[in-house]
Structure formats: C-alpha cells, structure tokens
Short mmCIF file of C-alpha atoms in Angstrom, two decimals:
data_model
loop_
_atom_site.label_atom_id
_atom_site.label_comp_id
_atom_site.label_asym_id
_atom_site.label_seq_id
_atom_site.Cartn_x
_atom_site.Cartn_y
_atom_site.Cartn_z
CA UNK A 1 105.89 135.25 156.58
CA UNK A 2 105.61 136.10 160.28
CA UNK A 3 102.44 137.92 161.34
CA UNK A 4 103.30 138.03 165.04
CA UNK A 5 102.26 141.40 166.44
CA UNK A 6 104.49 143.57 168.56
CA UNK A 7 103.33 144.87 171.92
CA UNK A 8 102.99 148.30 170.35
CA UNK A 9 100.79 146.98 167.55
CA UNK A 10 98.56 145.15 170.02
CA UNK A 11 98.30 148.23 172.22
CA UNK A 12 97.44 150.55 169.31
CA UNK A 13 94.81 148.11 168.05
CA UNK A 14 93.19 147.96 171.48
CA UNK A 15 93.18 151.77 171.65
CA UNK A 16 91.45 152.00 168.26
CA UNK A 17 88.87 149.40 169.27
CA UNK A 18 88.14 151.28 172.52
CA UNK A 19 87.76 154.53 170.62
CA UNK A 20 85.34 152.90 168.16
CA UNK A 21 83.25 151.24 170.88
CA UNK A 22 83.06 154.37 173.01
CA UNK A 23 82.55 156.95 170.24
CA UNK A 24 81.14 155.43 167.05
CA UNK A 25 78.30 153.22 168.31
CA UNK A 26 75.27 155.44 168.50
CA UNK A 27 71.83 154.27 167.38
CA UNK A 28 73.06 152.23 164.42
CA UNK A 29 69.65 150.58 163.93
CA UNK A 30 67.99 154.00 163.52
CA UNK A 31 70.73 155.30 161.22
CA UNK A 32 70.55 152.15 159.10
CA UNK A 33 66.77 152.26 158.87
CA UNK A 34 66.75 155.88 157.71
CA UNK A 35 69.95 155.80 155.60
CA UNK A 36 71.63 158.43 157.77
CA UNK A 37 75.25 159.44 157.35
CA UNK A 38 76.85 161.09 160.39
CA UNK A 39 79.18 164.04 159.90
CA UNK A 40 79.90 163.89 163.62
CA UNK A 41 81.20 160.32 163.46
CA UNK A 42 83.29 161.13 160.37
CA UNK A 43 84.79 164.08 162.24
CA UNK A 44 85.40 161.91 165.30
CA UNK A 45 87.39 159.48 163.16
CA UNK A 46 89.39 162.36 161.72
CA UNK A 47 90.04 163.87 165.16
CA UNK A 48 91.30 160.47 166.32
CA UNK A 49 93.74 160.56 163.41
CA UNK A 50 92.31 157.79 161.23
CA UNK A 51 92.85 159.58 157.92
CA UNK A 52 96.44 160.49 158.85
CA UNK A 53 97.58 156.93 159.54
CA UNK A 54 98.84 156.06 156.06
CA UNK A 55 99.74 159.55 154.81
CA UNK A 56 103.43 160.56 154.63
CA UNK A 57 104.85 162.47 157.56
CA UNK A 58 106.04 165.33 155.35
CA UNK A 59 102.45 165.81 154.19
CA UNK A 60 100.91 165.88 157.66
CA UNK A 61 100.38 162.15 158.13
CA UNK A 62 101.64 159.57 160.61
CA UNK A 63 103.64 157.67 158.00
CA UNK A 64 102.35 154.23 159.01
CA UNK A 65 102.96 151.35 156.61
CA UNK A 66 100.28 149.24 155.01
CA UNK A 67 100.39 146.52 157.67
CA UNK A 68 100.09 148.85 160.65
CA UNK A 69 97.31 150.85 158.98
CA UNK A 70 95.46 147.64 158.11
CA UNK A 71 95.68 146.40 161.70
CA UNK A 72 94.17 149.66 162.93
CA UNK A 73 91.37 149.60 160.36
CA UNK A 74 90.59 146.03 161.37
CA UNK A 75 90.39 147.18 164.99
CA UNK A 76 88.11 150.05 163.92
CA UNK A 77 85.72 147.54 162.32
CA UNK A 78 85.89 145.34 165.41
CA UNK A 79 84.86 148.14 167.74
CA UNK A 80 82.44 149.98 165.43
CA UNK A 81 79.08 148.33 164.75
CA UNK A 82 78.44 150.72 161.86
CA UNK A 83 79.87 148.77 158.92
CA UNK A 84 78.98 151.57 156.51
CA UNK A 85 81.15 154.07 158.36
CA UNK A 86 84.10 151.67 158.40
CA UNK A 87 83.75 151.07 154.68
CA UNK A 88 83.50 154.79 153.88
CA UNK A 89 86.61 155.60 155.90
CA UNK A 90 88.64 152.79 154.33
CA UNK A 91 87.44 153.73 150.83
CA UNK A 92 88.69 157.30 151.18
CA UNK A 93 92.05 156.14 152.53
CA UNK A 94 92.75 153.43 149.96
CA UNK A 95 90.94 154.62 146.82
CA UNK A 96 91.34 158.40 146.91
CA UNK A 97 94.12 159.40 149.29
CA UNK A 98 96.63 156.80 148.08
CA UNK A 99 95.94 157.78 144.45
CA UNK A 100 96.37 161.47 145.26
CA UNK A 101 99.58 160.84 147.22
CA UNK A 102 101.05 158.64 144.49
CA UNK A 103 100.03 160.59 141.38
CA UNK A 104 99.07 164.10 142.51
CA UNK A 105 101.26 167.15 142.10
CA UNK A 106 102.75 169.08 144.99
CA UNK A 107 100.11 171.78 144.44
CA UNK A 108 97.31 169.18 144.52
CA UNK A 109 98.73 167.69 147.71
CA UNK A 110 98.83 171.13 149.29
CA UNK A 111 95.30 171.95 148.21
CA UNK A 112 93.47 168.74 149.06
CA UNK A 113 95.40 166.55 151.50
CA UNK A 114 95.16 168.76 154.61
CA UNK A 115 91.37 168.80 154.38
CA UNK A 116 91.15 165.05 153.77
CA UNK A 117 93.44 164.27 156.70
CA UNK A 118 91.57 166.63 159.04
CA UNK A 119 88.14 165.36 157.99
CA UNK A 120 86.94 168.70 156.63
CA UNK A 121 87.16 167.48 153.02
CA UNK A 122 85.31 164.35 151.96
CA UNK A 123 86.30 162.76 148.67
CA UNK A 124 84.80 160.27 146.24
CA UNK A 125 86.23 158.03 143.52
CA UNK A 126 84.09 158.72 140.46
CA UNK A 127 84.53 156.19 137.65
CA UNK A 128 81.37 154.03 137.47
CA UNK A 129 78.69 154.95 134.91
CA UNK A 130 75.42 153.39 133.76
CA UNK A 131 77.23 151.61 130.93
CA UNK A 132 80.38 150.78 132.86
CA UNK A 133 81.14 148.93 136.03
CA UNK A 134 82.89 145.64 135.57
CA UNK A 135 84.01 147.05 132.23
CA UNK A 136 85.52 150.03 134.02
CA UNK A 137 86.81 151.90 130.96
CA UNK A 138 83.61 151.84 128.92
CA UNK A 139 83.20 155.50 129.79
CA UNK A 140 81.02 158.14 128.17
CA UNK A 141 82.19 161.02 130.36
CA UNK A 142 84.48 163.25 128.31
CA UNK A 143 87.01 165.96 129.09
CA UNK A 144 87.56 168.24 126.10
CA UNK A 145 90.35 170.78 125.94
CA UNK A 146 89.10 174.38 125.75
CA UNK A 147 92.05 176.72 125.69
CA UNK A 148 94.09 175.94 128.78
CA UNK A 149 91.06 174.43 130.54
CA UNK A 150 89.02 171.23 130.20
CA UNK A 151 85.25 170.92 129.89
CA UNK A 152 84.00 167.74 131.58
CA UNK A 153 80.60 166.30 130.68
CA UNK A 154 79.00 163.07 131.85
CA UNK A 155 77.26 161.27 134.69
CA UNK A 156 78.75 159.00 137.34
CA UNK A 157 76.54 156.52 139.16
CA UNK A 158 76.70 154.38 142.31
CA UNK A 159 79.54 156.48 143.68
CA UNK A 160 80.42 156.01 147.34
CA UNK A 161 80.11 159.30 149.25
CA UNK A 162 79.03 161.25 146.13
CA UNK A 163 76.13 163.03 147.90
CA UNK A 164 78.52 164.25 150.63
CA UNK A 165 81.79 164.68 148.74
CA UNK A 166 83.57 168.01 148.54
CA UNK A 167 85.92 166.81 145.82
CA UNK A 168 85.68 164.01 143.28
CA UNK A 169 88.43 162.12 141.50
CA UNK A 170 86.68 162.01 138.13
CA UNK A 171 87.72 159.71 135.28
CA UNK A 172 86.94 160.97 131.79
CA UNK A 173 87.92 160.22 128.19
CA UNK A 174 90.39 162.72 126.76
CA UNK A 175 91.41 160.70 123.70
CA UNK A 176 88.65 158.38 122.40
CA UNK A 177 90.94 156.71 119.86
CA UNK A 178 93.37 155.47 122.53
CA UNK A 179 91.04 153.09 124.38
CA UNK A 180 91.84 152.72 128.06
CA UNK A 181 95.02 154.76 127.56
CA UNK A 182 92.86 157.69 126.51
CA UNK A 183 91.29 157.99 129.98
CA UNK A 184 92.45 160.75 132.32
CA UNK A 185 91.70 161.66 135.93
CA UNK A 186 90.76 165.08 137.30
CA UNK A 187 90.23 166.51 140.77
CA UNK A 188 86.89 168.31 140.59
CA UNK A 189 85.45 170.43 143.38
CA UNK A 190 81.79 169.45 143.70
CA UNK A 191 80.71 173.06 144.28
CA UNK A 192 81.95 173.96 140.78
CA UNK A 193 79.35 175.34 138.33
CA UNK A 194 77.82 172.48 136.37
CA UNK A 195 78.33 169.81 139.05
CA UNK A 196 75.21 168.29 140.60
CA UNK A 197 75.43 165.93 143.56
CA UNK A 198 72.28 163.85 143.61
CA UNK A 199 70.60 162.58 146.76
CA UNK A 200 71.48 159.34 148.47
CA UNK A 201 70.28 156.18 146.72
CA UNK A 202 68.63 153.84 149.28
CA UNK A 203 70.13 150.37 149.12
CA UNK A 204 70.05 146.93 150.70
CA UNK A 205 72.99 147.38 153.05
CA UNK A 206 75.78 149.78 154.02
CA UNK A 207 72.94 152.23 154.41
CA UNK A 208 74.90 154.65 156.60
CA UNK A 209 77.37 155.46 153.83
CA UNK A 210 75.73 157.49 151.04
CA UNK A 211 75.84 156.28 147.45
CA UNK A 212 74.66 158.43 144.59
CA UNK A 213 75.20 160.07 141.24
CA UNK A 214 77.29 163.00 140.05
CA UNK A 215 76.22 164.92 136.96
CA UNK A 216 78.84 167.04 135.22
CA UNK A 217 77.49 169.48 132.63
CA UNK A 218 80.37 171.18 130.80
CA UNK A 219 82.23 171.63 134.06
CA UNK A 220 85.21 173.87 133.45
CA UNK A 221 88.36 172.86 135.30
CA UNK A 222 91.86 174.30 134.93
CA UNK A 223 94.71 172.27 133.50
CA UNK A 224 96.16 171.82 136.98
CA UNK A 225 93.10 169.75 137.94
CA UNK A 226 94.50 166.99 135.72
CA UNK A 227 96.17 164.29 137.83
CA UNK A 228 99.60 163.26 136.54
CA UNK A 229 99.13 163.61 132.76
CA UNK A 230 96.61 162.89 130.01
CA UNK A 231 96.10 159.16 129.57
CA UNK A 232 97.24 158.28 133.10
CA UNK A 233 93.71 157.40 134.20
CA UNK A 234 94.22 153.68 133.64
CA UNK A 235 97.33 153.60 135.83
CA UNK A 236 95.63 155.67 138.54
CA UNK A 237 92.56 153.43 138.49
CA UNK A 238 94.59 150.21 138.66
CA UNK A 239 96.69 151.59 141.52
CA UNK A 240 93.59 152.57 143.50
CA UNK A 241 91.75 149.32 142.76
CA UNK A 242 94.72 147.21 143.79
CA UNK A 243 94.76 148.95 147.16
CA UNK A 244 90.98 148.85 147.53
CA UNK A 245 90.65 145.17 146.67
CA UNK A 246 93.55 144.27 148.93
CA UNK A 247 92.77 146.32 152.01
CA UNK A 248 89.38 148.07 151.98
CA UNK A 249 87.77 145.08 153.69
CA UNK A 250 90.00 145.35 156.78
CA UNK A 251 87.13 146.83 158.87
CA UNK A 252 84.96 143.96 157.67
CA UNK A 253 87.46 141.43 159.04
CA UNK A 254 87.20 143.24 162.35
CA UNK A 255 83.42 142.98 162.11
CA UNK A 256 83.75 139.23 161.53
CA UNK A 257 85.73 138.94 164.78
CA UNK A 258 83.06 140.89 166.66
CA UNK A 259 80.39 138.75 165.00
CA UNK A 260 82.12 135.51 166.06
CA UNK A 261 82.47 136.63 169.67
CA UNK A 262 78.81 137.63 169.76
CA UNK A 263 77.72 134.27 168.35
CA UNK A 264 79.84 132.40 170.92
CA UNK A 265 78.41 134.44 173.79
CA UNK A 266 74.86 133.79 172.57
CA UNK A 267 75.48 130.06 172.08
CA UNK A 268 76.87 129.77 175.63
CA UNK A 269 73.89 131.51 177.26
CA UNK A 270 70.89 130.55 175.12
CA UNK A 271 69.50 127.26 176.37
CA UNK A 272 67.29 124.60 174.85
CA UNK A 273 65.89 121.99 177.22
CA UNK A 274 68.32 123.18 179.89
CA UNK A 275 71.41 122.87 177.71
CA UNK A 276 73.32 125.76 176.08
CA UNK A 277 72.76 125.56 172.35
CA UNK A 278 76.52 125.72 171.80
CA UNK A 279 76.66 122.13 173.09
CA UNK A 280 74.74 121.01 170.03
CA UNK A 281 76.98 120.04 167.15
CA UNK A 282 74.86 121.80 164.55
CA UNK A 283 75.57 125.09 166.37
CA UNK A 284 79.17 124.44 167.39
CA UNK A 285 80.09 123.46 163.83
CA UNK A 286 78.75 126.77 162.56
CA UNK A 287 80.90 128.62 165.07
CA UNK A 288 83.93 126.52 164.12
CA UNK A 289 83.38 127.43 160.47
CA UNK A 290 83.11 131.11 161.39
CA UNK A 291 86.44 130.86 163.22
CA UNK A 292 88.07 129.15 160.23
CA UNK A 293 86.85 131.89 157.89
CA UNK A 294 88.09 134.63 160.21
CA UNK A 295 91.58 133.13 160.43
CA UNK A 296 91.68 132.64 156.66
CA UNK A 297 90.60 136.22 156.02
CA UNK A 298 93.13 137.65 158.46
CA UNK A 299 95.98 135.69 156.87
CA UNK A 300 95.07 136.86 153.36
CA UNK A 301 94.59 140.45 154.51
CA UNK A 302 97.91 140.52 156.35
CA UNK A 303 99.73 138.88 153.43
CA UNK A 304 98.52 141.61 151.10
CA UNK A 305 99.49 144.39 153.52
CA UNK A 306 102.98 142.95 154.02
CA UNK A 307 103.44 142.48 150.26
CA UNK A 308 102.52 146.13 149.71
CA UNK A 309 105.00 147.20 152.39
CA UNK A 310 107.65 145.18 150.56
CA UNK A 311 106.70 146.65 147.16
CA UNK A 312 105.58 143.25 145.89
CA UNK A 313 101.88 143.80 145.31
CA UNK A 314 100.11 141.42 142.97
CA UNK A 315 96.90 141.64 140.97
CA UNK A 316 96.31 137.94 141.58
CA UNK A 317 96.65 138.20 145.37
CA UNK A 318 94.41 141.27 145.60
CA UNK A 319 91.72 139.49 143.54
CA UNK A 320 91.91 136.41 145.75
CA UNK A 321 91.68 138.52 148.89
CA UNK A 322 88.71 140.50 147.64
CA UNK A 323 86.86 137.30 146.66
CA UNK A 324 87.53 135.30 149.82
CA UNK A 325 86.92 138.14 152.29
CA UNK A 326 83.70 139.34 150.71
CA UNK A 327 82.17 135.87 150.38
CA UNK A 328 83.34 134.82 153.85
CA UNK A 329 81.53 137.73 155.52
CA UNK A 330 78.31 136.81 153.70
CA UNK A 331 78.54 133.17 154.78
CA UNK A 332 79.48 133.93 158.38
CA UNK A 333 76.63 136.45 158.60
CA UNK A 334 74.23 133.73 157.48
CA UNK A 335 75.69 131.43 160.13
CA UNK A 336 75.28 134.11 162.81
CA UNK A 337 71.62 134.55 161.91
CA UNK A 338 71.06 130.79 162.04
CA UNK A 339 72.71 130.59 165.48
CA UNK A 340 70.51 133.39 166.82
CA UNK A 341 67.40 131.84 165.25
CA UNK A 342 64.32 134.03 165.00
CA UNK A 343 66.00 136.75 167.06
CA UNK A 344 68.73 136.99 164.44
CA UNK A 345 66.13 137.76 161.81
CA UNK A 346 64.85 140.82 163.68
CA UNK A 347 66.22 144.27 162.93
CA UNK A 348 66.77 145.44 166.50
CA UNK A 349 69.10 142.54 167.29
CA UNK A 350 71.54 143.87 164.67
CA UNK A 351 72.59 140.45 163.40
CA UNK A 352 70.75 140.66 160.08
CA UNK A 353 72.36 144.03 159.33
CA UNK A 354 75.75 142.36 158.94
CA UNK A 355 74.37 140.13 156.19
CA UNK A 356 72.89 143.05 154.27
CA UNK A 357 76.14 144.98 154.63
CA UNK A 358 78.24 141.98 153.60
CA UNK A 359 76.50 141.46 150.26
CA UNK A 360 77.77 144.79 148.97
CA UNK A 361 81.40 143.68 149.20
CA UNK A 362 80.77 140.99 146.59
CA UNK A 363 79.78 143.76 144.15
CA UNK A 364 81.72 146.99 144.67
CA UNK A 365 85.35 147.35 143.58
CA UNK A 366 84.85 144.70 140.92
CA UNK A 367 82.41 141.82 141.43
CA UNK A 368 83.63 138.47 142.69
CA UNK A 369 82.89 137.07 139.22
CA UNK A 370 85.33 139.56 137.71
CA UNK A 371 87.87 138.72 140.40
CA UNK A 372 87.63 135.06 139.45
CA UNK A 373 88.21 136.00 135.83
CA UNK A 374 91.36 137.87 136.90
CA UNK A 375 92.58 134.93 138.97
CA UNK A 376 91.96 132.49 136.12
CA UNK A 377 93.79 134.78 133.69
CA UNK A 378 96.76 134.94 136.04
CA UNK A 379 96.86 131.15 135.87
CA UNK A 380 97.06 131.11 132.09
CA UNK A 381 93.39 130.59 131.23
#
C-alpha cells in the first residue's frame, strides 16, 4: 500500500496547517482553564470549508475521499494547538455527518446538511447513558409510537457538544423485546419542547469542547425524524463508530507531529553544563520513541483511510487503530513533559495540556479495553 503524497495533497495540507496556525491559536491556556468553547473558531473552520471536505458534491460538499479528508484533519491538528476543537470538528464529521449522509432521507439531508456544512448547525451523537457506555445498547431511553409521532423519554450523558448542539442524533429503544435490533435513531432538534441541554461538565482534558447531558421528557417528534427505519439504530451506530474509531484521531496525529517538533527544538536549545540536553541519550531516546510512535500512528491511520476508500473497512483494523493511536499520544505526551522537565509540568508552557487531552482518547468511542476485546474476538478468542 503506497502512502506517497501527491504535490496537491502536500500543498493542501500545508494550506490547512497555515490556516490553523494563523486563525485557531488564540489564548488556548485561558480557554482550557475556563472550559471555554469558541463559536468563532467553529465558524472559522466552517468558513474554511472543513465540514464540506467529506460531504458529497451533490449535497454541497467537496466530495473528498477518506484519505484526503484524513490528511487535512491531520494537518488541522498539526497547526491548531486546541486539541479540543480538533476533536469536536472530527467528531461531527465522522460520527454525525457520515451517519446522516449514509442513512438519512433526502428530506433529512435537505433539512440538516446545509447547516452542518456551513457551521450554523452543530450536532451531537447521543447514545451514552448512565447505565451504558461500553455496553452501548443497554439503553433506557425509549421512543414510543403515539399516532404518527414518537414520544422520546430518557437522559443521555457525557455527550460531546451536547450543551451547544442544535440537533442530536438520539438512539432510543423502540422494541424492547428485540435487543440491539430494537434500537432506533432519531434526529431531534434541541429546541424542541421537552429537551433540556445541561451545562458543560468540567473534565480533565479536552476542556475546550463541551461535554454534557441531554434530558428528553416525552419529546414529540414526527415520524420523519426517524433515521432509516425502526431497528436500524444498531447499524447506524456501528457505521458511525467504525468511522470514529478509524479516523477521529487524525487531528491528534497532527498534534503528535507538532509535539515532536517542539520537543526536538527544546532539546537542541536547552543546555545542561554547556551541552544541549538532546545530546544526552536519556533525552534522545525519548525523542526517538516519539518519532517511532508518530510513524506507526500515521501508517495505521492512512491504512484505515485507504481501506475505507476501497470499501474494505474492518472492525479489527479500526479497533487496532483506536487503541494504538490513543495510547501512543498519552505516552508521547509523558515523554514530552519529561524532556521539558519542570517547565513541562507548568500550565503556561502548554506541554501538560497534551497529556490531559490525550487521556480522553483512551475512553471515548469505546475504551481501549473494549477495543482489545474486539481485537481478541476477531482472532478467534
């Protein structure tokens, strides 16, 4: 599999990185400290065309394939120091927009896609509940038929972008006796009567992307809010999760490249007893390990994107990618802190923020423990 980039791909990646450096790097330390989400930065991404990259041309998008979109998201993460923003953007593209494009009706496309692509509509993927997470289909949220409508009741927790979302892709049980095949998905406007968007939940990392709860109290939605058909929720969820696990960490891989370059620059200029610390093997070995992880992560990420372009996606490969990329960013962030020493432990230096942001990737979208269970099962265990 050849991952050589064309001149056009290199040029577009450099343009994305320049945009991110010049536009998206405000006072990230302040935003992180106060858990601030920026509408302006979200809009800037939309105006640059980020949300259009992977959408079909006939629906207002640029029609880019998985590989080209992944390269651009990696470049976005390389240029943007706000890891939370990169994650939020990638989550909407891979979890919500791809599900809507694949399973939504023409009317749903017409109603929701233009706003998502232009940045005026923010969306969230609402499946997790207090009693579900790794066991994704242990849902208590229900959608009960009432005439031609549905009444949805339940609470979703730890939902990315929930406090800001204009529309939620809500998973609810429509047929309790059918197990996971009794779960359906609905597009619910969050300004509907009975919907409550709760405030942002402060967390360890990714503090610039809001997480929170959605409460649905007998929310009445029309039949055309149902995505695909009753019982299609499992297929929609698996489709979205396969994309998310495979590709949502592309901005993080870009962040790892930025992190490596920063560590090298520091090791070449910081001296101990008149010698750059990079000349010491204990430091140079850390940097070598960071470089090895970055190359490994890029190869896995690109392999997944190319497989998706070829229509050969695999649950096993997406689980491996999610596990390796998430754990690699944690380890390289620890190495970066160690290289920077006491300075790396301070907030203003920005190095410790990467570590806090990285930990989240080992949890969301299915924990790394669950991914290992999937991998083992794919190998006959």
